[in-house]
Coordinates of C-alpha atoms and ligand atoms in Angstrom, one line a residue:
M14 CA -88.2 -197.2 123.1
Y15 CA -85.8 -199.8 121.8
I16 CA -88.7 -201.7 120.0
Q17 CA -89.7 -198.4 118.4
R18 CA -86.2 -197.8 117.3
Y19 CA -85.8 -201.3 116.0
F20 CA -89.0 -201.0 114.0
L21 CA -87.8 -197.7 112.5
A22 CA -84.5 -199.2 111.5
L23 CA -86.3 -202.2 109.9
C24 CA -88.7 -200.0 107.9
L25 CA -85.7 -198.0 106.6
C26 CA -83.9 -201.2 105.6
L27 CA -87.0 -202.6 103.8
A28 CA -87.4 -199.4 101.8
G29 CA -84.4 -200.2 99.6
F30 CA -80.7 -199.7 99.0
S31 CA -80.8 -195.9 99.5
T32 CA -81.9 -195.9 103.0
T33 CA -78.9 -197.5 104.6
V34 CA -78.6 -194.6 107.0
N35 CA -79.4 -195.2 110.6
A36 CA -81.9 -192.6 111.6
Q37 CA -82.0 -193.4 115.3
G38 CA -79.2 -191.1 116.5
P39 CA -77.0 -190.1 118.1
Y40 CA -75.2 -189.9 114.8
P41 CA -71.4 -190.2 114.8
I42 CA -69.9 -186.9 113.7
Q43 CA -66.8 -187.3 111.6
K44 CA -64.8 -184.1 111.3
T45 CA -62.1 -185.3 109.0
V46 CA -62.3 -188.3 106.7
M47 CA -59.5 -189.6 104.5
A48 CA -60.9 -191.5 101.5
Q49 CA -59.7 -193.0 98.2
H50 CA -62.9 -193.1 96.0
G51 CA -65.4 -190.6 97.0
A52 CA -66.4 -188.2 99.8
V53 CA -69.2 -186.0 101.0
V54 CA -69.2 -183.2 103.6
S55 CA -72.3 -181.5 104.7
A56 CA -74.0 -179.9 107.7
H57 CA -75.7 -183.0 108.9
P58 CA -74.3 -186.5 109.4
L59 CA -77.4 -188.2 107.9
A60 CA -77.2 -186.2 104.7
S61 CA -73.5 -187.0 104.4
Q62 CA -74.3 -190.7 104.9
V63 CA -77.1 -190.6 102.3
G64 CA -74.6 -189.0 99.8
L65 CA -72.1 -191.6 100.5
S66 CA -74.6 -194.5 100.0
I67 CA -75.5 -193.0 96.6
L68 CA -71.8 -192.9 95.6
K69 CA -71.3 -196.4 96.7
N70 CA -74.4 -197.6 94.8
G71 CA -73.1 -196.3 91.5
G72 CA -74.3 -192.7 91.6
N73 CA -71.9 -189.9 90.5
A74 CA -71.2 -186.7 92.4
V75 CA -74.2 -184.9 90.9
D76 CA -76.5 -187.8 91.9
A77 CA -75.1 -187.6 95.4
A78 CA -75.4 -183.8 95.6
I79 CA -79.1 -184.1 94.6
A80 CA -79.7 -186.7 97.3
V81 CA -77.9 -184.6 99.9
Q82 CA -79.8 -181.4 99.0
L83 CA -83.1 -183.3 99.3
T84 CA -82.1 -185.1 102.6
L85 CA -81.0 -181.8 104.1
A86 CA -84.5 -180.5 103.4
V87 CA -85.8 -183.1 105.8
V88 CA -83.0 -183.4 108.5
F89 CA -81.8 -179.8 108.5
P90 CA -84.9 -177.8 108.2
G91 CA -83.3 -174.5 109.4
A92 CA -81.4 -174.2 106.1
G93 CA -81.7 -177.4 104.0
N94 CA -84.7 -176.9 101.8
I95 CA -87.1 -177.5 98.9
G96 CA -88.7 -174.1 99.7
G97 CA -85.6 -172.0 99.0
G98 CA -82.9 -171.9 96.4
G99 CA -79.2 -172.3 95.8
F100 CA -76.3 -172.6 93.5
M101 CA -74.4 -175.6 92.2
V102 CA -70.8 -175.3 90.8
A103 CA -69.5 -178.5 89.3
H104 CA -66.3 -179.6 87.5
L105 CA -67.0 -182.8 85.7
S106 CA -64.4 -185.4 85.0
K107 CA -64.6 -184.9 81.2
G108 CA -63.6 -181.3 81.8
Q109 CA -67.0 -179.6 81.6
N110 CA -67.8 -176.9 84.1
L111 CA -71.3 -176.2 85.4
A112 CA -72.8 -173.2 87.2
L113 CA -76.4 -173.9 88.0
D114 CA -78.6 -171.1 89.3
Y115 CA -81.7 -172.2 91.2
R116 CA -82.0 -169.0 93.1
E117 CA -85.5 -167.8 94.1
C118 CA -87.0 -164.9 92.2
A119 CA -89.5 -162.2 93.1
P120 CA -93.1 -163.0 92.5
G121 CA -94.8 -161.4 89.5
K122 CA -96.7 -159.1 91.8
A123 CA -93.6 -157.8 93.6
S124 CA -92.7 -154.2 93.2
R125 CA -89.7 -152.0 94.0
D126 CA -91.3 -150.3 97.1
M127 CA -93.3 -153.2 98.5
Y128 CA -91.5 -153.1 101.8
I129 CA -91.8 -149.4 102.3
D130 CA -94.8 -148.4 104.5
S131 CA -97.0 -145.3 104.2
T132 CA -94.7 -143.3 106.4
G133 CA -91.7 -144.1 104.0
K134 CA -90.1 -146.4 106.5
A135 CA -88.4 -149.6 105.2
R136 CA -90.1 -152.5 106.9
T137 CA -87.5 -155.3 107.3
D138 CA -90.0 -157.1 109.4
W139 CA -92.1 -157.6 106.2
S140 CA -89.0 -158.6 104.1
Q141 CA -87.7 -161.0 106.7
E142 CA -90.7 -162.8 108.3
G143 CA -93.8 -164.5 107.1
H144 CA -95.5 -164.9 103.8
L145 CA -94.6 -161.6 102.2
A146 CA -90.8 -162.3 102.6
C147 CA -91.0 -165.3 100.4
G148 CA -89.5 -165.6 96.9
V149 CA -90.5 -168.2 94.4
P150 CA -88.7 -171.4 95.4
G151 CA -86.0 -172.7 93.0
T152 CA -84.6 -175.8 94.5
I153 CA -86.7 -178.5 92.8
A154 CA -86.2 -176.9 89.4
G155 CA -82.5 -176.9 90.2
M156 CA -82.4 -180.5 91.2
F157 CA -84.1 -181.6 87.9
A158 CA -81.7 -179.3 85.9
A159 CA -78.8 -180.9 87.7
H160 CA -80.1 -184.4 87.1
R161 CA -79.2 -184.1 83.4
Y162 CA -75.7 -184.7 84.6
G163 CA -76.6 -187.6 87.0
K164 CA -76.6 -191.3 86.3
L165 CA -79.2 -192.8 88.7
P166 CA -83.0 -192.5 88.4
F167 CA -84.3 -189.5 90.2
K168 CA -86.6 -191.7 92.3
D169 CA -83.6 -193.4 93.9
L170 CA -82.1 -190.0 94.8
I171 CA -85.3 -188.7 96.5
Q172 CA -86.2 -191.9 98.3
P173 CA -83.9 -191.5 101.3
A174 CA -85.5 -188.1 101.9
I175 CA -89.0 -189.5 101.6
D176 CA -88.1 -192.3 104.1
L177 CA -86.6 -189.9 106.6
A178 CA -89.6 -187.6 106.4
E179 CA -92.1 -190.4 106.5
N180 CA -90.6 -192.5 109.3
G181 CA -88.8 -189.6 111.1
F182 CA -85.3 -189.2 112.4
V183 CA -84.1 -188.8 116.0
I184 CA -83.2 -185.2 116.9
S185 CA -80.2 -184.1 118.9
A186 CA -80.3 -181.7 122.0
N187 CA -79.3 -178.8 119.7
E188 CA -82.0 -179.5 117.2
A189 CA -84.6 -179.8 119.9
E190 CA -83.5 -176.5 121.4
S191 CA -83.5 -174.8 118.1
L192 CA -87.1 -175.9 117.3
N193 CA -88.2 -174.8 120.8
E194 CA -86.6 -171.4 120.5
N195 CA -88.4 -170.8 117.2
K196 CA -91.8 -172.0 118.5
K197 CA -93.2 -168.5 118.8
S198 CA -92.1 -167.4 115.4
F199 CA -93.6 -170.6 113.9
Q200 CA -96.9 -169.9 115.6
Q201 CA -97.0 -166.3 114.5
N202 CA -96.2 -167.1 110.9
N203 CA -98.4 -170.1 110.1
T204 CA -102.1 -170.4 109.6
G205 CA -102.4 -174.1 110.7
P206 CA -100.5 -176.7 112.7
I207 CA -97.0 -177.7 111.5
A208 CA -94.7 -180.6 112.2
F209 CA -92.1 -178.4 113.8
V210 CA -94.4 -177.4 116.7
R211 CA -95.4 -180.0 119.3
A212 CA -98.8 -179.4 120.8
D213 CA -98.1 -181.5 124.0
R214 CA -94.7 -180.4 125.3
P215 CA -91.3 -178.9 124.2
W216 CA -89.0 -181.0 122.0
K217 CA -86.3 -182.9 123.7
E218 CA -83.2 -184.8 122.7
G219 CA -84.1 -188.3 121.4
D220 CA -87.5 -187.3 120.1
T221 CA -88.3 -188.4 116.5
L222 CA -89.3 -185.6 114.1
V223 CA -91.8 -187.1 111.6
Q224 CA -92.9 -185.0 108.6
K225 CA -95.7 -186.9 106.9
E226 CA -96.9 -183.9 104.8
L227 CA -93.4 -183.3 103.6
A228 CA -93.1 -187.0 102.7
A229 CA -96.3 -186.7 100.6
T230 CA -94.8 -183.6 98.8
L231 CA -91.6 -185.4 98.1
K232 CA -93.6 -188.4 96.7
R233 CA -95.5 -186.1 94.3
I234 CA -92.0 -184.9 93.0
R235 CA -90.8 -188.5 92.8
D236 CA -93.9 -189.5 90.8
N237 CA -94.5 -186.4 88.6
G238 CA -91.1 -184.7 88.3
A239 CA -90.7 -181.0 88.6
K240 CA -94.3 -180.6 87.7
G241 CA -95.1 -182.6 90.8
F242 CA -94.0 -179.5 92.7
Y243 CA -94.6 -176.5 90.4
E244 CA -97.9 -177.5 88.9
S245 CA -99.5 -179.8 91.4
R246 CA -101.3 -180.0 94.7
T247 CA -98.1 -178.7 96.2
A248 CA -98.4 -175.5 94.1
Q249 CA -102.0 -175.1 95.2
Y250 CA -100.9 -175.5 98.9
I251 CA -98.2 -172.9 98.5
V252 CA -100.6 -170.4 96.9
E253 CA -103.4 -171.1 99.4
E254 CA -101.0 -170.4 102.2
M255 CA -99.8 -167.2 100.5
Q256 CA -103.4 -166.0 100.1
K257 CA -104.2 -166.7 103.8
G258 CA -101.1 -164.9 105.0
G259 CA -100.7 -162.0 102.6
G260 CA -98.0 -163.4 100.4
L261 CA -97.7 -162.8 96.7
I262 CA -96.7 -166.1 95.0
S263 CA -99.2 -167.2 92.4
L264 CA -99.7 -170.5 90.5
E265 CA -98.3 -168.7 87.4
D266 CA -95.1 -167.7 89.2
L267 CA -94.6 -171.3 90.1
K268 CA -95.3 -172.6 86.7
Q269 CA -92.9 -170.0 85.1
Y270 CA -90.0 -170.7 87.4
K271 CA -86.8 -171.9 85.6
A272 CA -83.4 -172.9 86.9
V273 CA -80.7 -171.4 84.7
E274 CA -77.3 -172.8 83.7
R275 CA -74.9 -169.8 83.5
P276 CA -71.4 -169.5 82.2
I277 CA -69.1 -170.3 85.1
L278 CA -67.0 -167.5 86.6
T279 CA -63.3 -168.6 86.2
F280 CA -60.0 -166.8 86.8
P281 CA -56.5 -167.7 87.6
Y282 CA -55.1 -167.1 91.1
K283 CA -51.3 -167.6 91.4
S284 CA -50.9 -171.0 89.7
Y285 CA -54.4 -172.1 90.5
T286 CA -57.6 -171.9 88.5
I287 CA -60.7 -170.8 90.4
L288 CA -64.2 -172.0 89.3
T289 CA -67.0 -170.2 91.1
M290 CA -70.5 -168.8 90.9
P291 CA -71.3 -165.9 88.6
M292 CA -74.2 -163.4 89.1
P293 CA -76.8 -163.4 90.6
S294 CA -74.3 -164.4 93.3
S295 CA -72.0 -161.6 94.2
G296 CA -69.9 -164.2 95.9
G297 CA -67.8 -165.3 92.9
L298 CA -67.0 -161.8 91.8
L299 CA -66.2 -160.7 95.3
L300 CA -63.9 -163.7 95.7
A301 CA -62.2 -162.8 92.4
Q302 CA -61.7 -159.2 93.4
M303 CA -60.4 -160.0 96.9
L304 CA -58.0 -162.7 95.7
K305 CA -56.7 -160.4 92.9
M306 CA -56.2 -157.5 95.3
V307 CA -53.9 -159.6 97.5
E308 CA -52.2 -161.8 94.9
N309 CA -48.4 -162.0 95.2
K310 CA -48.4 -159.0 97.7
P311 CA -45.4 -159.3 100.0
A312 CA -47.7 -158.8 103.1
M313 CA -49.2 -162.2 102.4
D314 CA -45.8 -163.8 103.1
S315 CA -46.2 -162.9 106.8
G316 CA -48.7 -165.7 107.2
Y317 CA -52.0 -166.5 108.7
A318 CA -53.4 -164.0 111.2
S319 CA -50.3 -161.8 110.9
G320 CA -51.0 -158.1 111.2
A321 CA -49.7 -157.3 107.8
A322 CA -51.6 -160.0 105.9
T323 CA -54.8 -159.5 107.9
Q324 CA -54.8 -155.7 107.2
L325 CA -54.3 -156.2 103.5
M326 CA -57.1 -158.7 103.3
I327 CA -59.5 -156.5 105.3
E328 CA -58.9 -153.6 102.9
A329 CA -59.5 -155.9 99.9
E330 CA -62.7 -157.0 101.6
R331 CA -63.8 -153.4 102.2
R332 CA -63.3 -152.4 98.5
A333 CA -65.0 -155.5 97.1
F334 CA -68.1 -155.0 99.2
A335 CA -68.3 -151.3 98.3
D336 CA -68.5 -152.4 94.6
R337 CA -71.1 -155.0 95.5
A338 CA -73.5 -152.4 96.9
T339 CA -73.3 -150.3 93.7
Y340 CA -72.9 -152.6 90.8
M341 CA -74.2 -156.1 91.5
G342 CA -77.6 -157.6 90.8
D343 CA -79.4 -160.1 88.7
P344 CA -77.7 -160.1 85.3
D345 CA -81.0 -160.7 83.5
F346 CA -82.1 -157.3 84.7
V347 CA -79.0 -155.1 85.1
K348 CA -75.7 -154.9 83.2
V349 CA -73.1 -155.9 85.8
P350 CA -69.6 -154.8 84.5
V351 CA -68.0 -158.1 85.6
D352 CA -64.9 -158.0 83.4
A353 CA -64.2 -154.4 84.3
L354 CA -64.6 -155.1 88.0
M355 CA -62.2 -158.0 88.0
S356 CA -59.6 -156.5 85.6
A357 CA -56.1 -156.2 86.8
P358 CA -55.7 -152.4 86.2
Y359 CA -59.0 -151.7 87.9
L360 CA -58.1 -153.8 91.0
A361 CA -54.7 -152.2 91.1
S362 CA -56.3 -148.8 91.1
R363 CA -58.6 -149.8 93.8
M364 CA -55.7 -150.6 96.1
Q365 CA -53.7 -147.5 95.2
D366 CA -54.8 -145.7 98.4
F367 CA -54.0 -148.7 100.6
Q368 CA -51.7 -147.7 103.4
A369 CA -49.9 -150.4 105.3
G370 CA -50.3 -149.9 109.0
K371 CA -53.2 -147.4 108.7
A372 CA -56.9 -148.3 108.7
G373 CA -58.8 -147.2 105.6
N374 CA -62.3 -145.9 106.1
S375 CA -65.5 -146.5 104.2
K376 CA -66.4 -142.9 104.0
D377 CA -63.5 -142.4 101.6
V378 CA -63.4 -145.8 100.0
K379 CA -66.5 -145.8 97.8
A380 CA -67.3 -148.1 95.0
G381 CA -64.7 -147.8 92.2
V382 CA -65.4 -146.0 88.9
V383 CA -65.4 -148.7 86.3
P384 CA -64.8 -147.9 82.6
H385 CA -68.2 -147.9 80.8
E386 CA -68.5 -151.5 79.5
S387 CA -69.3 -152.3 75.7
M388 CA -72.3 -157.0 88.8
E389 CA -79.1 -169.3 106.8
T390 CA -77.8 -171.3 104.3
T391 CA -75.9 -174.5 104.2
H392 CA -73.1 -175.8 102.0
F393 CA -71.9 -179.2 100.9
D394 CA -69.3 -180.8 98.7
V395 CA -69.1 -184.1 96.9
I396 CA -66.5 -185.9 94.9
D397 CA -66.8 -189.3 93.2
A398 CA -64.4 -192.0 92.1
D399 CA -64.2 -190.5 88.5
G400 CA -63.2 -187.1 89.9
N401 CA -66.5 -185.3 89.3
C402 CA -66.7 -182.5 91.9
V403 CA -69.8 -180.7 93.1
S404 CA -70.0 -177.6 95.4
V405 CA -73.4 -176.5 96.5
T406 CA -74.6 -173.7 98.7
T407 CA -78.4 -173.6 99.3
T408 CA -80.5 -171.5 101.5
L409 CA -83.8 -170.4 102.9
N410 CA -81.9 -167.1 103.8
G411 CA -82.7 -166.8 107.6
W412 CA -82.8 -169.8 109.9
Y413 CA -86.1 -171.6 109.0
G414 CA -86.6 -169.0 106.3
C415 CA -89.7 -166.9 106.8
S416 CA -90.9 -169.5 109.4
T417 CA -94.0 -170.2 107.3
V418 CA -94.7 -173.7 106.2
A419 CA -96.3 -174.1 102.7
G420 CA -99.6 -175.2 104.3
K421 CA -100.2 -179.0 104.0
A422 CA -97.2 -179.3 101.7
G423 CA -95.2 -179.5 104.9
F424 CA -92.0 -177.6 104.0
L425 CA -90.6 -174.2 105.1
L426 CA -90.6 -171.3 102.8
N427 CA -87.7 -168.9 102.3
N428 CA -87.4 -165.2 103.3
E429 CA -85.1 -164.5 100.4
M430 CA -86.8 -161.2 99.4
D431 CA -84.7 -159.6 102.1
D432 CA -81.7 -160.1 99.9
F433 CA -83.0 -157.4 97.6
S434 CA -82.1 -153.8 98.5
I435 CA -85.5 -152.9 99.8
K436 CA -84.6 -149.2 100.0
P437 CA -81.3 -147.7 98.9
G438 CA -78.9 -147.7 101.9
V439 CA -81.2 -149.8 104.2
P440 CA -79.2 -152.8 105.4
N441 CA -80.6 -156.3 104.9
M442 CA -80.4 -158.9 107.7
F443 CA -76.7 -159.3 107.0
G444 CA -76.0 -155.6 107.1
A445 CA -75.5 -155.4 103.3
V446 CA -76.7 -152.3 101.6
G447 CA -77.4 -151.8 97.9
G448 CA -79.1 -149.6 95.4
T449 CA -80.9 -149.8 92.0
A450 CA -78.9 -152.7 90.7
N451 CA -80.4 -154.9 93.4
A452 CA -83.8 -153.2 93.6
I453 CA -86.9 -155.4 93.6
A454 CA -88.7 -156.1 90.2
P455 CA -91.1 -158.9 89.2
H456 CA -89.3 -162.2 88.5
K457 CA -85.9 -160.7 89.3
R458 CA -83.4 -162.8 91.3
M459 CA -82.2 -161.2 94.5
L460 CA -78.4 -160.7 94.8
S461 CA -76.7 -163.4 96.8
S462 CA -73.3 -163.8 98.5
M463 CA -73.2 -167.6 98.2
T464 CA -69.9 -168.8 96.8
P465 CA -69.7 -172.5 95.9
T466 CA -66.2 -172.8 94.6
I467 CA -63.8 -175.4 93.1
V468 CA -60.0 -174.7 92.9
L469 CA -58.0 -176.5 90.2
K470 CA -54.2 -177.1 90.4
D471 CA -52.5 -178.1 87.1
G472 CA -56.0 -178.4 85.7
K473 CA -57.0 -181.1 88.2
P474 CA -59.4 -180.7 91.2
Y475 CA -57.5 -179.5 94.3
L476 CA -60.1 -178.0 96.6
I477 CA -63.9 -178.0 96.8
V478 CA -65.0 -175.3 99.2
G479 CA -68.0 -173.2 100.4
T480 CA -69.9 -172.1 103.5
P481 CA -73.1 -170.5 104.8
G482 CA -72.9 -167.1 106.6
G483 CA -74.6 -164.4 104.5
T484 CA -72.1 -161.7 103.6
T485 CA -69.3 -163.5 105.5
I486 CA -69.5 -166.3 102.8
P487 CA -67.2 -164.7 100.2
T488 CA -64.8 -163.5 102.9
S489 CA -64.7 -167.0 104.5
V490 CA -64.1 -168.7 101.1
F491 CA -61.5 -166.1 100.3
Q492 CA -59.7 -166.8 103.6
T493 CA -60.0 -170.6 103.5
I494 CA -58.4 -170.5 100.0
V495 CA -55.5 -168.3 101.0
N496 CA -55.1 -170.2 104.2
I497 CA -54.1 -173.1 102.0
T498 CA -52.5 -171.5 98.9
D499 CA -50.6 -168.7 100.7
F500 CA -50.4 -169.5 104.4
H501 CA -49.8 -173.3 103.9
L502 CA -52.3 -174.3 106.6
S503 CA -53.6 -177.9 106.5
P504 CA -57.2 -178.1 105.2
E505 CA -58.4 -178.8 108.8
D506 CA -56.7 -175.6 110.1
A507 CA -57.8 -173.6 107.1
V508 CA -61.4 -174.4 107.9
N509 CA -61.3 -174.2 111.7
K510 CA -58.8 -171.4 112.6
P511 CA -60.6 -168.2 113.5
K512 CA -61.6 -165.9 110.6
F513 CA -62.3 -162.2 110.3
H514 CA -64.7 -160.1 108.2
H515 CA -65.1 -156.6 106.7
Q516 CA -68.0 -155.7 104.4
W517 CA -67.4 -152.0 103.8
L518 CA -70.5 -151.0 105.8
P519 CA -70.6 -151.1 108.7
D520 CA -67.0 -149.9 108.8
D521 CA -65.7 -152.3 111.4
V522 CA -63.7 -155.5 111.5
A523 CA -65.4 -158.6 113.0
L524 CA -62.9 -161.0 114.6
E525 CA -64.0 -164.5 115.4
K526 CA -63.5 -165.8 118.9
G527 CA -59.9 -167.0 119.4
F528 CA -58.4 -164.7 116.8
S529 CA -54.8 -163.6 117.6
G530 CA -54.8 -161.1 120.5
S531 CA -51.6 -159.5 119.3
T532 CA -53.0 -159.0 115.8
E533 CA -56.2 -157.5 117.3
A534 CA -54.0 -155.0 119.3
A535 CA -52.1 -154.2 116.1
L536 CA -55.3 -153.6 114.1
K537 CA -56.6 -151.3 116.8
A538 CA -53.4 -149.4 116.8
M539 CA -53.8 -148.9 113.0
G540 CA -57.2 -147.4 113.6
Y541 CA -59.6 -150.2 113.0
T542 CA -62.9 -150.6 115.0
I543 CA -63.0 -154.1 116.2
K544 CA -66.1 -156.2 116.9
H545 CA -66.1 -159.7 118.4
W546 CA -68.2 -162.4 116.8
G547 CA -68.8 -165.9 118.1
G548 CA -68.5 -167.8 114.8
I549 CA -67.8 -167.0 111.2
G550 CA -69.0 -169.5 108.6
R551 CA -69.4 -173.3 108.7
T552 CA -66.9 -174.1 105.9
E553 CA -66.7 -177.5 104.3
V554 CA -63.7 -178.5 102.3
I555 CA -62.6 -181.5 100.3
A556 CA -58.9 -181.4 99.5
I557 CA -57.6 -183.7 96.8
A558 CA -53.9 -184.6 97.1
P559 CA -51.8 -185.2 93.9
D560 CA -52.0 -189.0 94.5
G561 CA -55.8 -188.7 94.5
T562 CA -56.2 -189.1 98.3
L563 CA -59.3 -187.2 99.5
E564 CA -59.4 -185.3 102.7
A565 CA -62.9 -184.2 103.6
V566 CA -63.1 -181.7 106.4
A567 CA -66.3 -180.7 108.1
D568 CA -66.3 -177.4 110.0
G569 CA -65.9 -177.8 113.8
R570 CA -68.3 -174.9 114.4
G571 CA -71.4 -177.1 114.0
N572 CA -72.5 -180.7 113.8
D573 CA -71.2 -180.9 110.2
S574 CA -69.9 -184.2 109.3
A575 CA -67.8 -185.9 106.6
A576 CA -68.1 -189.3 105.0
G577 CA -66.0 -191.1 102.5
Y578 CA -64.9 -194.5 101.2
Ligands
DON21 O1 -77.9 -165.6 99.4 C1 -77.3 -165.1 100.3 O2 -76.3 -164.5 100.3 C2 -78.0 -165.2 101.7 N1 -79.4 -165.5 101.5 C3 -77.3 -166.3 102.4 C4 -77.9 -166.6 103.8 C5 -77.0 -167.3 104.7 O3 -75.9 -167.6 104.4 C6 -77.5 -167.5 106.1 N2 -76.7 -168.4 106.8 N3 -76.0 -168.2 107.7

């Protein structure tokens, strides 16, 4: 065993500067790191270490973010990905802002009613599992679009992921358990053997997960650029697997896929400036609506988890999510009245029927009427020594996506099609409902809730923040921000203290384990229906002090880990 591990470490060292990570496990998890020059926080300690080594070797924050995204595709296969998509929000040291959309899109053969069976029933099993659930992957196009802002050659950024896939990395007890739990689903949704299923025995802690086919896929990208994914043997493997399993993605869909740079969504909150993701993520607009609905309201002075502030925030969340269901969708396909939905008079009118001490209800609180205008995942943050900041949320949607590996290409595909509204009023896997704005159409991007965000104070980076969690993403980002800006919690507490969630429908308030019992009693007395949830979000934050000190905080809810120097 030791010889094997020694050999593995040696191979990794010989492969070059970028593979300075120790892939033998157990990996030290660092929850809070104070740093002076640069920091990375992500869902996996190996990915954070890879990001750090890129920063130390002269890469900027965008380079490190690319390397982290690609490493997560290897070491965090439940959500890290090259078979999914995501969003990158960046604030570059020269003042430029970037909102990069590499969200999946519907295949060309997709149609509005493709998940409705002959009896008229909406089939969430089709939209959530297996080949038909899969949208055209956007991640690799996104990484090359981002690379325009990087400094190091792409091959140096992808090499750590190649080495980890080729030589393997040692898995933890949790990772082994998660792979074992999903064995049945992997077997049902694949047409051939895959690296995530062991033929001989269940996975156990200390096993090495080797992904040779994924390594070969990553090498094709290294050697041929984005075409090495979208117009290569990889593309053929994806399409062959689709054809075997009844999926829709074609070679033409892959060839046509484009990542899109969009104008960033920015707005002031108190004395801060928020930079966040525009459509096709609902997350940024929901964040704007929620923050604006609570801004400078006296109830916020009563502090974190107080009955008054919590109720106000719940009602803001309810109203924002009602608007999401009606107005929001891919801006290339529907006109989303963004300015109207975040205008001060509109949001004031939305809160006019708010009654302190009395629960609202989602039967009465519908989407607002806007003036007609001439709407399983992982998150990571990076900052470098020049102050370039990057906030990325990326996803396969469900844990391990649709559970289908792209044949011999060795990577998991997404089940992002479920983020469309497959039938008006039918909830997706996160309970979100929608209508025509988010209906399926060929090449359309499905509405997201992912909210990678950067907060500026006096024009300078102050917080980099984001989280996975489906519809709880915008509410978790909202709460993490006000925990700091309004409730004056430390970044560690802002991340780790229990959160709550309301998304209009279903009309109940989810309280995370450990949330204040007295506030729960107060909310019940006001008329709220309370549900208890184990965990809400896995929020990562980098806070930047006025003197430049970086505080990178990894969420305590998972094995998330920070790194810095
Ligand atoms: O884009 C979205 O909003 C969802 N596909 C995100 C999924 C997610 O966060 C799952 N993780 N817990």
